[in-house]
GROMACS .gro file of C-alpha atoms in nm:
model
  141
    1UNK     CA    1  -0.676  -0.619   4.030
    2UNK     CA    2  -0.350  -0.572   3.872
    3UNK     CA    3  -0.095  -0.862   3.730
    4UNK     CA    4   0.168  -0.961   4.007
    5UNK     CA    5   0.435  -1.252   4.082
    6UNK     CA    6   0.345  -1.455   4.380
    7UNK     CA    7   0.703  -1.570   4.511
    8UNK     CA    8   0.787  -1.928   4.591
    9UNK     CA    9   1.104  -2.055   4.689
   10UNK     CA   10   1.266  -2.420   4.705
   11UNK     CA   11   1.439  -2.678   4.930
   12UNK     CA   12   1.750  -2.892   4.838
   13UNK     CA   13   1.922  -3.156   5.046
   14UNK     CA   14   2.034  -3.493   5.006
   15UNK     CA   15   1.700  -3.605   4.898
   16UNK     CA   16   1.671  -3.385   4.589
   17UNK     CA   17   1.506  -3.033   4.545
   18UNK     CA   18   1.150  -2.903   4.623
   19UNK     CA   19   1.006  -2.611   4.459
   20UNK     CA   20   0.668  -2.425   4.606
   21UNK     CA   21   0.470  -2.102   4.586
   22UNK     CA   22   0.312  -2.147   4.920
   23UNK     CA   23   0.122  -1.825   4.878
   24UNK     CA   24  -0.077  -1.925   4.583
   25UNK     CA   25  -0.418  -2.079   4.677
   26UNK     CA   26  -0.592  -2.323   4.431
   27UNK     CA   27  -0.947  -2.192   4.573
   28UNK     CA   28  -1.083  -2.028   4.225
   29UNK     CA   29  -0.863  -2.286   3.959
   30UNK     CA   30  -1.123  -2.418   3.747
   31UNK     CA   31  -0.859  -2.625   3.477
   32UNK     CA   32  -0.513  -2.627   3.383
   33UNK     CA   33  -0.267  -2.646   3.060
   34UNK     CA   34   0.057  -2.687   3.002
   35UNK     CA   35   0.234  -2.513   2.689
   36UNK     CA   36   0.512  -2.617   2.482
   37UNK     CA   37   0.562  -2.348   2.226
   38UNK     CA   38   0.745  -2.473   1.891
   39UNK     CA   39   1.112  -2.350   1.792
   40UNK     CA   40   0.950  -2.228   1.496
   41UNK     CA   41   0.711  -2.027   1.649
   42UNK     CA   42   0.844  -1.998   2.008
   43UNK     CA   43   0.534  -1.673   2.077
   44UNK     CA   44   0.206  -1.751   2.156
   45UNK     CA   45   0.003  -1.429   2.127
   46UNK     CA   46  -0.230  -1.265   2.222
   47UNK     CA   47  -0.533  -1.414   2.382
   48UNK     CA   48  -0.747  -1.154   2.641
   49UNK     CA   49  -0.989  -1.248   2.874
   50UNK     CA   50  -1.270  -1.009   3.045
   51UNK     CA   51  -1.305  -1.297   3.324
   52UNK     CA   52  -1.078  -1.531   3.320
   53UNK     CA   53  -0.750  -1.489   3.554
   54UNK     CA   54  -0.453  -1.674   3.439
   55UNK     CA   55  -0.155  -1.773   3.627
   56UNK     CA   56   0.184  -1.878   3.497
   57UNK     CA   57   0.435  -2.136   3.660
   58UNK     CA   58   0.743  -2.218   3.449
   59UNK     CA   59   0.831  -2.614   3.513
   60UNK     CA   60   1.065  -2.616   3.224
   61UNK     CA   61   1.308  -2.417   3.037
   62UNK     CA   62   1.236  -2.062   3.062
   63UNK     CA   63   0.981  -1.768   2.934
   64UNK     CA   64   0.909  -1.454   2.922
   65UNK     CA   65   0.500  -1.374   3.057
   66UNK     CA   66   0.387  -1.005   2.826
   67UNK     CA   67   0.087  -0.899   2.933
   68UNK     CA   68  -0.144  -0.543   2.818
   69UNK     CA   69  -0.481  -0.409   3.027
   70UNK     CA   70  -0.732  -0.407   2.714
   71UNK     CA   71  -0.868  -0.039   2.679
   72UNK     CA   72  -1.190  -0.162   2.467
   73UNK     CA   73  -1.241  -0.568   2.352
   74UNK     CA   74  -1.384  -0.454   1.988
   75UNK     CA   75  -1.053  -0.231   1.882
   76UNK     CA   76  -0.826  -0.217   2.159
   77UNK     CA   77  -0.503   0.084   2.162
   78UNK     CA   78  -0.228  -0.046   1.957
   79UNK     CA   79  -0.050   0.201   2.178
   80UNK     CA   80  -0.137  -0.024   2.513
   81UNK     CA   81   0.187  -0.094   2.717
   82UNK     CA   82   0.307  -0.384   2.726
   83UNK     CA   83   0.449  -0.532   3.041
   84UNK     CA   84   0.718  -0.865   3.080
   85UNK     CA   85   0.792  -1.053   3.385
   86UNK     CA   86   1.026  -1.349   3.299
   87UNK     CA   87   1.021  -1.711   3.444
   88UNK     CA   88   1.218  -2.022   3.426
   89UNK     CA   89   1.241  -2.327   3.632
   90UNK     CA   90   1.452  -2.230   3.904
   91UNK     CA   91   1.249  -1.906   3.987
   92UNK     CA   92   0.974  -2.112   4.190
   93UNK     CA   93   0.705  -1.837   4.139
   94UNK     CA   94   0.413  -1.758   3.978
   95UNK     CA   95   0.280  -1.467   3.745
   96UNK     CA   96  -0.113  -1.384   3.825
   97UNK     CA   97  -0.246  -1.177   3.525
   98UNK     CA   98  -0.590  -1.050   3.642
   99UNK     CA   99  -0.939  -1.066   3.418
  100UNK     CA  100  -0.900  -0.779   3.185
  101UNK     CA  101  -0.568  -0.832   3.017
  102UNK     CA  102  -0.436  -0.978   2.673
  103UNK     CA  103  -0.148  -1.211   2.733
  104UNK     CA  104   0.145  -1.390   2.512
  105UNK     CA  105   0.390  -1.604   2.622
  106UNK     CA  106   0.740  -1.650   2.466
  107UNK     CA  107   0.978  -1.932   2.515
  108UNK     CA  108   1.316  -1.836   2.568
  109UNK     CA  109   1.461  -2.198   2.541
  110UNK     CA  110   1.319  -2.543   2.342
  111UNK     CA  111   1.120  -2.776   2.513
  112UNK     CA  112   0.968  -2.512   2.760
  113UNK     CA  113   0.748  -2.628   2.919
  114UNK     CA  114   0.455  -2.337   3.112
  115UNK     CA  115   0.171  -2.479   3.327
  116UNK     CA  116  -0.151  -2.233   3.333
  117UNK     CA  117  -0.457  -2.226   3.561
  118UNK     CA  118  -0.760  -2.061   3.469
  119UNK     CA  119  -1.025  -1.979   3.691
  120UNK     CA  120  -1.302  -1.984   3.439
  121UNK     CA  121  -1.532  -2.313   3.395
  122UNK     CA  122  -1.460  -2.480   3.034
  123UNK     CA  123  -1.821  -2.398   2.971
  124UNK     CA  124  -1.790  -2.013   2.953
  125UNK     CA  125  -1.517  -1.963   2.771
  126UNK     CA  126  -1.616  -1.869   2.414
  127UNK     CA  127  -1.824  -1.517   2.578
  128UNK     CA  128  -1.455  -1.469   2.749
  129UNK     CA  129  -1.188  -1.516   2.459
  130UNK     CA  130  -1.068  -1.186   2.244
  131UNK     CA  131  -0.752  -1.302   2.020
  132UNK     CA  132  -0.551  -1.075   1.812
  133UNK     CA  133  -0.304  -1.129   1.577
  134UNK     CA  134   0.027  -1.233   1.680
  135UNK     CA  135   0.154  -0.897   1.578
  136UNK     CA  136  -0.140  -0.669   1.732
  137UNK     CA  137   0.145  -0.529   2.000
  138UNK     CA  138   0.480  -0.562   1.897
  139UNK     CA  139   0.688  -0.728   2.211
  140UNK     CA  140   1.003  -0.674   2.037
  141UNK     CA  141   1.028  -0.293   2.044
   0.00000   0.00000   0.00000
């Protein structure tokens, strides 16, 4: 599989507005988070996963989703290329990065707030997580 945005859209009228992503199916979601990145450290890098999918949906604020397919978990490329698909609360869609990728996520604005739902059970998670340092792929290039 590769990473793609699964497009939602949303509804205003007098009642308020409703966002959705009618596309995405909750089928394999095994848990969710939601991040809040600090100002003083507004990137939260990198974190790879050989089985766990992850998918992004901005509630609050805005980020930017950069995302690498890992060459080889012990001493991956430092030449990998990196990929960015931004988000922010009016964009009503969601960013599916595939098992097999190292992800960070960077808050553009404070008090972002990113909701992510993994498909892996709680219980297998240590054989699945590969970090890096925050500086293994420079996003900033």
């Amino acid at each position: 599989m590769i990473p793609k945005v699964i497009q939602g859209g949303n509804f205003s009228d007098h009642r308020g507005t409703i966002s959705y992503v009618n596309d995405f199916s909750f089928k394999d979601i095994e848990r969710f988070y939601i991040i809040t990145n600090s100002d003083e450290n507004p990137i939260r890098a990198w974190q790879g996963h050989k089985l766990d999918s992850k998918n992004f949906y901005c509630i609050s604020g805005s980020f930017k989703i950069h995302f690498v397919k890992i060459d080889n978990w012990e001493n991956p490329s430092k030449d990998l290329s990196i990929e960015t698909i931004t988000v922010t609360e009016s964009d009503s869609k969601i960013v599916h990065i595939p098992a097999g990728y190292a992800n960070a996520v960077e808050s553009l604005e404070t008090n972002s707030k990113l909701v992510s739902f993994s498909t892996l059970p709680l219980i297998n998670v240590k054989e699945d997580d590969a970090r890096y340092p925050s500086d293994y792929w420079n996003i900033n290039e």
